[in-house]
Short mmCIF file of C-alpha atoms and ligand atoms in Angstrom, two decimals:
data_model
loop_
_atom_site.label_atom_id
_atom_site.label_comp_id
_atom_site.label_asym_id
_atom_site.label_seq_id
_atom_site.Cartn_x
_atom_site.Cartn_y
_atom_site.Cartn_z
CA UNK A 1 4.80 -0.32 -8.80
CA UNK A 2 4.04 -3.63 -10.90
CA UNK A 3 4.64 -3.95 -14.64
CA UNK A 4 2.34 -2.67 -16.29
CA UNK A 5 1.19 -2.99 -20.06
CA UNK A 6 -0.51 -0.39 -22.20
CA UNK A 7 -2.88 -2.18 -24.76
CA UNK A 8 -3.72 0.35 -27.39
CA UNK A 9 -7.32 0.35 -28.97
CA UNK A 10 -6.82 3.46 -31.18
CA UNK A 11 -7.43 1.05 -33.89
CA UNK A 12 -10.15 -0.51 -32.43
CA UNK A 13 -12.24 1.88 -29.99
CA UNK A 14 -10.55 4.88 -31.23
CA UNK A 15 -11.78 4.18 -34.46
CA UNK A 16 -15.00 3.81 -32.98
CA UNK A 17 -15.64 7.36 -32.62
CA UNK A 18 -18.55 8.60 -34.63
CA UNK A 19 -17.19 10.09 -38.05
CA UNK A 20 -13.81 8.44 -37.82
CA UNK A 21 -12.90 5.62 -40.78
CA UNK A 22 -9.29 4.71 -41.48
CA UNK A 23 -8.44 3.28 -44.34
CA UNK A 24 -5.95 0.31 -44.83
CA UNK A 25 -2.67 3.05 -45.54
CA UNK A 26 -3.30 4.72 -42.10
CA UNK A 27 -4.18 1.32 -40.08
CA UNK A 28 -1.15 -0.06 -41.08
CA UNK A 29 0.99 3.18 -40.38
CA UNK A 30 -0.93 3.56 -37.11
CA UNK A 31 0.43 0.19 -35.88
CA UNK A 32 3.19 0.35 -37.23
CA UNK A 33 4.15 3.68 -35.29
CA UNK A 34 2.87 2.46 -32.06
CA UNK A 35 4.98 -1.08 -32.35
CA UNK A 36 8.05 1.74 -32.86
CA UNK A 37 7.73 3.63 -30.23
CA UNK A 38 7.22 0.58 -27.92
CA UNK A 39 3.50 0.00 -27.20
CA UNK A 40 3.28 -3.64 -25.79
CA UNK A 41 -0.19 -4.52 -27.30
CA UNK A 42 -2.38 -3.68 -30.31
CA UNK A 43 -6.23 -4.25 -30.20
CA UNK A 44 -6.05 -4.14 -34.10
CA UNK A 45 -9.78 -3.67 -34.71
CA UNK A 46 -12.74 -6.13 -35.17
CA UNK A 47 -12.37 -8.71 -37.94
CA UNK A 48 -16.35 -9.74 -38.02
CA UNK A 49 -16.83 -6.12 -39.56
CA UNK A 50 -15.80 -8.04 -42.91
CA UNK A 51 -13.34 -7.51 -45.90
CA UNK A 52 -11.60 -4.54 -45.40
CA UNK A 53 -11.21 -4.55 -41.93
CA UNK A 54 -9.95 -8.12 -42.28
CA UNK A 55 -7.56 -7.30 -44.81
CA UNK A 56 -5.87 -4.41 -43.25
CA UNK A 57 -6.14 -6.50 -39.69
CA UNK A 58 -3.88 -9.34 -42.10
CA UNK A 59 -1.39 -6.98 -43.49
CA UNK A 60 -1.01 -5.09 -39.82
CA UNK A 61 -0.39 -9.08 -38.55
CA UNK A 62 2.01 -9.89 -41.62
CA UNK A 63 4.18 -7.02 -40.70
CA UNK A 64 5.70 -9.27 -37.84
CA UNK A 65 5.70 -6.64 -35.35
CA UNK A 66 7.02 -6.93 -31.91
CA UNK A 67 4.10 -5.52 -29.82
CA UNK A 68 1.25 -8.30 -29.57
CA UNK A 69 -1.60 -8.26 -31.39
CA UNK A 70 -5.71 -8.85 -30.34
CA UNK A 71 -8.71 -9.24 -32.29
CA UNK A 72 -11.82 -7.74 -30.53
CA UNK A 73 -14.74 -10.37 -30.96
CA UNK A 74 -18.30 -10.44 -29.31
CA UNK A 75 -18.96 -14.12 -27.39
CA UNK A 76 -19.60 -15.87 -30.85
CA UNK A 77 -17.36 -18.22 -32.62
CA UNK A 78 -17.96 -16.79 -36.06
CA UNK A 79 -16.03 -13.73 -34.44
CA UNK A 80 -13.23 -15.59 -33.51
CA UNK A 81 -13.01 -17.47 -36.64
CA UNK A 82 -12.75 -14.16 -38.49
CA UNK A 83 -10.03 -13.31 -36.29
CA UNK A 84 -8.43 -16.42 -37.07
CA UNK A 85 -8.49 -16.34 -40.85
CA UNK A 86 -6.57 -12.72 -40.43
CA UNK A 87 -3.63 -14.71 -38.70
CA UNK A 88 -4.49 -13.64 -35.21
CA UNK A 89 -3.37 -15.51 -32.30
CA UNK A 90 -4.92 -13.68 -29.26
CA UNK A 91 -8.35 -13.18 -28.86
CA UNK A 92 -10.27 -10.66 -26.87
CA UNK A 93 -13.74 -11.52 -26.36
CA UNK A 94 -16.17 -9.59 -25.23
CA UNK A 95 -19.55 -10.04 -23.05
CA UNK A 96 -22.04 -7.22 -21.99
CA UNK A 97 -22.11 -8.16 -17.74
CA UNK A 98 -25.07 -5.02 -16.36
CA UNK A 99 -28.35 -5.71 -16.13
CA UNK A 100 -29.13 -2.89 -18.82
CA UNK A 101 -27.30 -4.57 -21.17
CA UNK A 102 -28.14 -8.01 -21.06
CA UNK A 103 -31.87 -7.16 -21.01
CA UNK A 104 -30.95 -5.02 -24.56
CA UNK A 105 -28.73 -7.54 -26.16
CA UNK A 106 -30.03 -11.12 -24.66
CA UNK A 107 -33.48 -10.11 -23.25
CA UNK A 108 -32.59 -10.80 -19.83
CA UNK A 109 -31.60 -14.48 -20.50
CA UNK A 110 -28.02 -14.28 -18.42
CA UNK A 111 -27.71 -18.14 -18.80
CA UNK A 112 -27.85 -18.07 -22.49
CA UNK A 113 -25.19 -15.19 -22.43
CA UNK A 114 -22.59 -16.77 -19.62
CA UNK A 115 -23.22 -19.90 -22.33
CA UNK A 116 -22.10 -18.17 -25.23
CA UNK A 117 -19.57 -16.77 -23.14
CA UNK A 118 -18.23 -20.37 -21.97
CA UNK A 119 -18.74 -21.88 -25.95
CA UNK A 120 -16.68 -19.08 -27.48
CA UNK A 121 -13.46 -19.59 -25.16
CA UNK A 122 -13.86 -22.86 -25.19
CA UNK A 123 -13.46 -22.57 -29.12
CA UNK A 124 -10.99 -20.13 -29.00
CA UNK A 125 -8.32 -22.33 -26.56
CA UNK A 126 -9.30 -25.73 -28.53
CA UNK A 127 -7.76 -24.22 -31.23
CA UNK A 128 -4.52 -22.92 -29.24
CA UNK A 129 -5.63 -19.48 -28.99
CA UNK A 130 -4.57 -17.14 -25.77
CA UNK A 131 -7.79 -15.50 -24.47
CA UNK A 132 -8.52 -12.32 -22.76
CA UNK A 133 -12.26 -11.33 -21.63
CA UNK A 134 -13.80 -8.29 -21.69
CA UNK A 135 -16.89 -7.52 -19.42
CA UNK A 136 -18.68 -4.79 -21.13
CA UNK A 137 -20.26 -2.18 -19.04
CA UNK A 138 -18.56 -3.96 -15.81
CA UNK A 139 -18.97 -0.63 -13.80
CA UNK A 140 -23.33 -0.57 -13.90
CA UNK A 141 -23.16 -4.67 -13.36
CA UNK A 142 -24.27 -6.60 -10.33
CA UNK A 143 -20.81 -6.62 -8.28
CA UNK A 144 -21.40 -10.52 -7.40
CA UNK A 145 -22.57 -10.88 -10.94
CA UNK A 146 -19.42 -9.50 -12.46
CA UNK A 147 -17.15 -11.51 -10.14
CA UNK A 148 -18.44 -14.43 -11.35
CA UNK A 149 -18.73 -13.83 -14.37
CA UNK A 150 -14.70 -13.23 -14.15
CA UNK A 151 -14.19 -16.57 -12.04
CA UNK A 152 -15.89 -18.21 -14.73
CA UNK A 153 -13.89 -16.93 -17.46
CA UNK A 154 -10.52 -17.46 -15.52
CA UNK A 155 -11.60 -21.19 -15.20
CA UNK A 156 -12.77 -21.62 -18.73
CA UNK A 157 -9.40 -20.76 -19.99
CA UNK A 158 -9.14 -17.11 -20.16
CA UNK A 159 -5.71 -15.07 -19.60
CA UNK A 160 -6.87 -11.64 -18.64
CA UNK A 161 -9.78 -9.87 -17.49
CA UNK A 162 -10.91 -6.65 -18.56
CA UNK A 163 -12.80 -4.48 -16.21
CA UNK A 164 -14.73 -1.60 -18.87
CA UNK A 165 -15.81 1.31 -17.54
CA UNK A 166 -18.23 1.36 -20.62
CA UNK A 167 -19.93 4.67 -20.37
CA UNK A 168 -17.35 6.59 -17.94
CA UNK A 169 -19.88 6.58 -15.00
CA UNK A 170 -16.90 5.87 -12.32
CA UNK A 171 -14.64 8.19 -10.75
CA UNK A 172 -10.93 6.97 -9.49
CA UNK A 173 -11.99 5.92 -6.01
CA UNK A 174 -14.84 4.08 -7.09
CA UNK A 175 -13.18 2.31 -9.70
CA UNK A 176 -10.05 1.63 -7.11
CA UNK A 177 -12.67 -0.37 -4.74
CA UNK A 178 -14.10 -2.29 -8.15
CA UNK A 179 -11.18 -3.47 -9.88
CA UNK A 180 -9.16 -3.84 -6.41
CA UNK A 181 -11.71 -6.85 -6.12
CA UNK A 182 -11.54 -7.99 -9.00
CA UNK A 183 -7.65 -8.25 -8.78
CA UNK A 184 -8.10 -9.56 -5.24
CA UNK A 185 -10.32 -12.63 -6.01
CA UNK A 186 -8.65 -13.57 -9.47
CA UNK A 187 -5.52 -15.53 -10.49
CA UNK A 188 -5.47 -13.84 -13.78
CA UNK A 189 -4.29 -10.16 -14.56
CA UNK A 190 -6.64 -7.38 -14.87
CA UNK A 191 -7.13 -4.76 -17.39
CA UNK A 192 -8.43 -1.49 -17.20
CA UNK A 193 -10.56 0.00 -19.74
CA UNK A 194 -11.85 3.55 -19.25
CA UNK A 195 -14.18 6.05 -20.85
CA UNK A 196 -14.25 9.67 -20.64
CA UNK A 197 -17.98 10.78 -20.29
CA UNK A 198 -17.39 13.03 -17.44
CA UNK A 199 -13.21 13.75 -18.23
CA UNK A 200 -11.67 11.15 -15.86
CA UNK A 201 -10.63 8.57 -18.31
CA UNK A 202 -7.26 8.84 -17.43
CA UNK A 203 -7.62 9.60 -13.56
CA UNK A 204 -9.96 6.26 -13.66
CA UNK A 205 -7.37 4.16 -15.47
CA UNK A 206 -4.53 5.23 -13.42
CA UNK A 207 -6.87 4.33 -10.29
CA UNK A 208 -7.27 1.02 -11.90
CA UNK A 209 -3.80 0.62 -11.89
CA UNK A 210 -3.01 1.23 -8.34
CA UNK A 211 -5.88 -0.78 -7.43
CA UNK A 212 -3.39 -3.94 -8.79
CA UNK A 213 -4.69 -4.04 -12.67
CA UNK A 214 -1.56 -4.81 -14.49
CA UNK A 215 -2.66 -4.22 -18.17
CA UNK A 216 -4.70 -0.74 -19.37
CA UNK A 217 -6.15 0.20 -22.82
CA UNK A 218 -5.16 3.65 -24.23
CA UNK A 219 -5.87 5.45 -27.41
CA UNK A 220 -3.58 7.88 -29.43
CA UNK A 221 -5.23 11.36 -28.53
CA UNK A 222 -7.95 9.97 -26.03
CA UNK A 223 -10.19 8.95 -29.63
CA UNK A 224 -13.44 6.94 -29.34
CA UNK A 225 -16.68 6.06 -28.44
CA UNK A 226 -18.69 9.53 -27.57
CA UNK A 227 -16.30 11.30 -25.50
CA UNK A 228 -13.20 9.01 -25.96
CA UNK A 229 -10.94 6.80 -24.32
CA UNK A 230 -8.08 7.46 -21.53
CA UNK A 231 -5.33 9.34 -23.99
CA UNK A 232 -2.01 7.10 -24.51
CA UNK A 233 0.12 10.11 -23.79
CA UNK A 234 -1.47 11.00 -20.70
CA UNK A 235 -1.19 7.43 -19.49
CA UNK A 236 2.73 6.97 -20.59
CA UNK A 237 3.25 9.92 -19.25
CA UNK A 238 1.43 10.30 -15.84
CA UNK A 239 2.87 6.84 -15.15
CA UNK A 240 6.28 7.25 -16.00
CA UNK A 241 6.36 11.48 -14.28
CA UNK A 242 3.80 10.93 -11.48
CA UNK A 243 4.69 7.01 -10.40
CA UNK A 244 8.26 6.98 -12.11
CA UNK A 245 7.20 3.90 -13.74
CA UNK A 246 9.35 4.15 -17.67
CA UNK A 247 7.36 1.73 -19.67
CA UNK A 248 9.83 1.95 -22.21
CA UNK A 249 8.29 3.68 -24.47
CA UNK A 250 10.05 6.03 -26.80
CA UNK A 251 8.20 9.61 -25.38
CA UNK A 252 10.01 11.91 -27.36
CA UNK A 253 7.86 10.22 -30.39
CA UNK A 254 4.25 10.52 -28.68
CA UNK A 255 3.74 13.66 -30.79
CA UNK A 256 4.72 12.51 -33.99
CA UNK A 257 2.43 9.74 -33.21
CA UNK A 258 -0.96 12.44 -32.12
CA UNK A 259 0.00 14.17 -35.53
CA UNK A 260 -0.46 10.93 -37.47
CA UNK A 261 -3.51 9.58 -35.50
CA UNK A 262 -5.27 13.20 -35.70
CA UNK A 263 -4.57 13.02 -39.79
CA UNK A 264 -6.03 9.61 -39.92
CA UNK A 265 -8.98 11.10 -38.15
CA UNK A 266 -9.59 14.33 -39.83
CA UNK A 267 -9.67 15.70 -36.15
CA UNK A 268 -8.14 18.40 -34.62
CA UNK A 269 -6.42 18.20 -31.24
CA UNK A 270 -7.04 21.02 -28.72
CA UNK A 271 -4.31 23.26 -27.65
CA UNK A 272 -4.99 23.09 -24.35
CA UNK A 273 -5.01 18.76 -24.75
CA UNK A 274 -2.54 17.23 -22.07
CA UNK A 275 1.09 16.27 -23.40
CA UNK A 276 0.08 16.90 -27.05
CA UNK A 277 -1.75 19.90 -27.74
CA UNK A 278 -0.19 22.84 -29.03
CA UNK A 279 -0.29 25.28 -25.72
CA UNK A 280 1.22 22.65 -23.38
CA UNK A 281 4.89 24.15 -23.59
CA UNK A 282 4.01 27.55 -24.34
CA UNK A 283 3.95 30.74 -22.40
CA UNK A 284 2.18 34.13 -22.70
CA UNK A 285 1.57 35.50 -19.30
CA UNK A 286 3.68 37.68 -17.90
CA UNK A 287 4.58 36.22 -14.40
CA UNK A 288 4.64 32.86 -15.93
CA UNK A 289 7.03 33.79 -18.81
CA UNK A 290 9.17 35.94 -16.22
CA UNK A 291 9.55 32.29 -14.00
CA UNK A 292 10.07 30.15 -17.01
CA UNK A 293 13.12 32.01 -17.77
CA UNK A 294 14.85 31.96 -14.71
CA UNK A 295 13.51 28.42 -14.74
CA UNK A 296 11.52 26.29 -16.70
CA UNK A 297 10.27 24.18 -14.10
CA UNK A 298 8.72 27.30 -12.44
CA UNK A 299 5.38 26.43 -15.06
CA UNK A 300 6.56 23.06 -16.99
CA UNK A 301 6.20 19.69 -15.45
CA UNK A 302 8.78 18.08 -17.22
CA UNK A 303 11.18 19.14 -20.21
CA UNK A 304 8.76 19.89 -23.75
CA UNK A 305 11.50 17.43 -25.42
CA UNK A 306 10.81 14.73 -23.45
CA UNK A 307 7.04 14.47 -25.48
CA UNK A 308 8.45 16.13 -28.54
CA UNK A 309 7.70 19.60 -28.23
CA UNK A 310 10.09 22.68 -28.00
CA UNK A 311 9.16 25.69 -25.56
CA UNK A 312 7.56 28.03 -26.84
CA UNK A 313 7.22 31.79 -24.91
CA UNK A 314 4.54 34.15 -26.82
CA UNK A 315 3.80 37.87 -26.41
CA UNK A 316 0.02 38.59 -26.11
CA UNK A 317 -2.65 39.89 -23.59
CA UNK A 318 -1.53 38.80 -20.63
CA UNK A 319 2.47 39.32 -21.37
CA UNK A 320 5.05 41.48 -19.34
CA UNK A 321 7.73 43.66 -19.72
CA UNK A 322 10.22 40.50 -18.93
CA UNK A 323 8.63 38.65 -21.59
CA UNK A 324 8.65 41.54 -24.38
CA UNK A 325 12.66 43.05 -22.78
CA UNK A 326 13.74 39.51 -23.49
CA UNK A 327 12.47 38.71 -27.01
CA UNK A 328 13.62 41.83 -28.44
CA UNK A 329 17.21 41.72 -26.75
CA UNK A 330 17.22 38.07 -28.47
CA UNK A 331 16.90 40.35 -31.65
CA UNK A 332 19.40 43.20 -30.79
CA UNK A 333 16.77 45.22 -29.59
CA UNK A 334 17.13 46.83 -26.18
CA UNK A 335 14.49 49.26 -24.82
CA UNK A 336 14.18 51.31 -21.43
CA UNK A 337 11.28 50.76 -18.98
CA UNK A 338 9.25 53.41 -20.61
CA UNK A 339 9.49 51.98 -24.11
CA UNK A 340 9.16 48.41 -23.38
CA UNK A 341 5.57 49.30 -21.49
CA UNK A 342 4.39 51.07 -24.34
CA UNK A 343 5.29 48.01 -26.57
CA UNK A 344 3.71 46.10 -24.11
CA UNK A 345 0.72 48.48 -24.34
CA UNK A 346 0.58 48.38 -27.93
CA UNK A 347 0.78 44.20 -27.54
CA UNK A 348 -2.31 44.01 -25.56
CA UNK A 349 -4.33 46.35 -27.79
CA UNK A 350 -3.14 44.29 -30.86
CA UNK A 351 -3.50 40.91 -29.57
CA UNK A 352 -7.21 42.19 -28.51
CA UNK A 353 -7.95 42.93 -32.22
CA UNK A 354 -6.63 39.96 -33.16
CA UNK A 355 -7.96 37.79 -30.58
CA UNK A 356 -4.52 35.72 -30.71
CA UNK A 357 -0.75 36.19 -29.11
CA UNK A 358 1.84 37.80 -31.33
CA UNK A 359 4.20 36.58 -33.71
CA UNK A 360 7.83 37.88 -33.73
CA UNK A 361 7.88 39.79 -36.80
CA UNK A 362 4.57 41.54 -35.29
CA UNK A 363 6.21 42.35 -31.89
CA UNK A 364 9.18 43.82 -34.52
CA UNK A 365 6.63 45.62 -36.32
CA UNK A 366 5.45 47.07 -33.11
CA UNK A 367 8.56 48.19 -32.22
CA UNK A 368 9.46 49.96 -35.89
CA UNK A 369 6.33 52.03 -35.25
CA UNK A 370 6.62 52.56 -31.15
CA UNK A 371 9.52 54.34 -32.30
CA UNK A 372 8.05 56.05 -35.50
CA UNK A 373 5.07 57.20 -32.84
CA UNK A 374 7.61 58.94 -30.49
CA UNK A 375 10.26 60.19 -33.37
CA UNK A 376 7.51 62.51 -34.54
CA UNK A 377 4.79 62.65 -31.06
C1 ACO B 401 -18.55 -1.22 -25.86
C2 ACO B 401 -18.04 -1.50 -27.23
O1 ACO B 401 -17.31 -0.69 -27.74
S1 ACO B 401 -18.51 -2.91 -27.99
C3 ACO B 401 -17.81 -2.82 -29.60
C4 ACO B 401 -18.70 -2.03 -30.50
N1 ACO B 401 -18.14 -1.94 -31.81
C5 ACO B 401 -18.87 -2.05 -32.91
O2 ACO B 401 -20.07 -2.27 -32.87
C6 ACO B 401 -18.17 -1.80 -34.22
C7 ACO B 401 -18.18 -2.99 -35.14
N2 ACO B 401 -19.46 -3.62 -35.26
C8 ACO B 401 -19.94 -4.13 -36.41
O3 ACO B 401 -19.34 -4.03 -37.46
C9 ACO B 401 -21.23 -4.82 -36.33
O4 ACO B 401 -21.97 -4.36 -35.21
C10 ACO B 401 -21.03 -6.37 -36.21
C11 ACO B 401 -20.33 -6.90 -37.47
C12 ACO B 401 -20.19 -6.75 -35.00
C13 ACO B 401 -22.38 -7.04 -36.07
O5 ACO B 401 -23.18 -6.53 -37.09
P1 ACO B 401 -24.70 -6.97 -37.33
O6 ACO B 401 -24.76 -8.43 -37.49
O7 ACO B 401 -25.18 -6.13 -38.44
O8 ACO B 401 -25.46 -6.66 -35.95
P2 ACO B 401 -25.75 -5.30 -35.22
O9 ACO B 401 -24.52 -4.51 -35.11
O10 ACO B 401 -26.92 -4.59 -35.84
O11 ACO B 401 -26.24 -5.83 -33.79
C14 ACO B 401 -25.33 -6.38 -32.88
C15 ACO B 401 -25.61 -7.86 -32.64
O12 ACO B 401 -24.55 -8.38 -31.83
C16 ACO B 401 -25.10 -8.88 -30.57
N3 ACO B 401 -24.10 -8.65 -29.58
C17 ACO B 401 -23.68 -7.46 -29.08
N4 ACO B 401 -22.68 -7.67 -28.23
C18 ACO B 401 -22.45 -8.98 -28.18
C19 ACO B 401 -21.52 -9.79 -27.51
N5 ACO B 401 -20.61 -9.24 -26.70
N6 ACO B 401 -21.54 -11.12 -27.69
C20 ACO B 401 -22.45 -11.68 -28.50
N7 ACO B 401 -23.35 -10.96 -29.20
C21 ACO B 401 -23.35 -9.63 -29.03
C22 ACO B 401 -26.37 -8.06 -30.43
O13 ACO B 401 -27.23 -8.66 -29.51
C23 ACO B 401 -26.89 -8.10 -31.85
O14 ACO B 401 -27.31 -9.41 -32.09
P3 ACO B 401 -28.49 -9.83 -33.12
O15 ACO B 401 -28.00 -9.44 -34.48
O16 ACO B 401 -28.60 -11.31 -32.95
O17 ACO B 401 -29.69 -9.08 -32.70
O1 AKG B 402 -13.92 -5.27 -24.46
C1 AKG B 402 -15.04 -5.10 -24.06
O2 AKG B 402 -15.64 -5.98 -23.48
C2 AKG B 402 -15.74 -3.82 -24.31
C3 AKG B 402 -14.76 -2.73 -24.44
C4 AKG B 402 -15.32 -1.38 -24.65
O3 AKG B 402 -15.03 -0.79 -25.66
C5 AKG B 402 -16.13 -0.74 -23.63
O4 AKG B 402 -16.64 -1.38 -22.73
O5 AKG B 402 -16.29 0.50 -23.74
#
């Protein structure tokens, strides 16, 4: 497959989910964590929100970082000057391109917007800037529209084009078809930006991808607008396990990385969230648990170190007496048939009380009064 670049908007569209506010501190660390582990771009946030933003989008640029950095700016030059004062040298500028949203943000006048469009690169390359262009809401626009709407772009200086999937109305083989023209009739790269409305943020970028777009946006955790964004670590990871492409990203880090992001967010990851929630390398059920240790690979996609994570097998509702023999035995405790299935018994009615699996010292505790039970039954 082609090279491909993540652009990571946790600190721009991440941090546009409702609720979510990060302060200089965690802007700075955010960045900084994602330039560490590798991440080619940072969309660093929007610099016509004013001082604060601009002031931690300055310190994030004075850090001399090796990913590159973007400024997100709407099609006017006050935008990009903002982004210019906070030592920003590559410009993403955005236009809506569907009817819907040119009636609610130009009334209908697509002239005046394709001229706002044309005045703010214009601006932006006179003063030596590179330029990438977003079409906002490009999956609900006029096909033709769009396209020329790109064209234009591409021959008023831009570098990239980004195809949005604003409100995550596509699925992957729609958005194939839509961004494999797009790459088709442009000279410039294409990015892929994807929204999770109806959960196929990632499945949409990825088909943006093999549809020839060579850049994609990400977020740490899937955060932002509504529903979210495709999720960094699904993206890293689906392309380097499912296409064998190795961005060179540093994987074993990705979790470190949710941990800080969902801190920064006051938000809570699931445990059943791809790559980085807290069930993904664990193991309760009993045939599962049984074929994860004669082999891992039996219920794991790829090695739990390889995202940070360590295996975890559980005892709980669902266990069996593999599961249960082979815990105990790893604490010098060895049981015959009939006493492990009572354990096991005993599991299942605890773990129903408790509506949760089992820790160790409570499968121990089991055990101590199993044998209690039958020393005086
Ligand atoms: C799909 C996306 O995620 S787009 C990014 C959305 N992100 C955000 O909105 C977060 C940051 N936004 C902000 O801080 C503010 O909205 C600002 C600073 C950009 C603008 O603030 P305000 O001047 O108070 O305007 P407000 O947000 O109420 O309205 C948006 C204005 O931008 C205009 N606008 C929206 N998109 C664009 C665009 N791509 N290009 C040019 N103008 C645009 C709207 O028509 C409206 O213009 P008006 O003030 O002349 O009526
Ligand atoms: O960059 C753009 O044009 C808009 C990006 C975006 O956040 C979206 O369309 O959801």
């Amino acid at each position: 497959m082609h090279e491909i670049i993540i652009n990571d908007t946790t600190l721009r569209d991440g941090e546009q989910a409702a609720g979510v506010a990060f302060n200089l501190q965690e802007k700075v660390a955010i960045a900084s964590f994602l330039d560490l582990i590798g991440v080619h771009e940072i969309e660093v946030g929007i610099p016509a929100m004013g001082k604060e933003e601009t002031f931690a989008i300055a310190a994030i640029s004075n850090l001399g970082l090796q990913a590159k950095l973007l400024g997100w700016n709407r099609a006017v030059i006050s935008d990009i000057q903002a982004s210019m004062a906070c030592g920003l040298e590559r410009m993403h500028i955005s236009i809506p391109v569907s009817g819907i949203q040119i009636s609610a943000k130009f009334q209908g006048q697509w002239r005046i917007t394709l001229q706002q469009l044309r005045d703010s690169i214009s601006f932006a390359v006179d003063h030596g800037l590179w330029v990438a262009v977003g079409g906002e809401d490009s999956s609900r626009a006029d096909e033709n529209f769009l396209l020329d709407v790109a064209l234009y772009a591409q021959e008023w200086g831009a570098s990239r084009f980004r195809f949005c999937d604003t409100v995550g109305i596509l699925d992957p083989f729609a958005t194939f078809a839509r961004v494999k023209r797009l790459v088709t009739a442009l000279t410039i790269p294409v990015e892929i930006h994807t929204h999770n409305d109806f959960g196929l943020a990632t499945a949409n970028a990825l088909a943006g991808i093999r549809a020839g777009a060579t850049s994609v946006n990400t977020t740490v955790n899937g955060l932002g607008e509504r529903a979210g964004n495709a999720a960094l670590e699904e993206v890293v990871m689906s392309l380097k396990r499912i296409y064998g492409v190795n961005l060179g990203i540093d994987t074993p880090r990705l979790l470190e990385l949710s941990r800080l992001v969902a801190a920064a967010s006051c938000s809570s990851v699931p445990p059943w969230k791809a790559i980085v929630g807290e069930n993904t390398f664990a193991h309760e059920s009993g045939i599962h648990a049984h074929g994860v240790l004669q082999n891992p690979f039996t219920y794991e996609p790829f090695s739990p170190e390889e995202v940070g994570w360590q295996r975890r097998l559980v005892v709980g509702k669902h266990s069996g007496r593999h599961l249960v023999s082979s815990l105990l035995e790893e604490h010098g405790i060895f049981l015959n048939a009939q006493e492990t299935q009572s354990v096991l018994d005993a599991v299942r009615q605890q773990s129903i009380e408790k509506k949760r699996s089992l820790s160790i010292e409570e499968l121990l505790n089991l055990v101590q009064e199993q044998r209690y039970y039958h020393a005086i039954g």
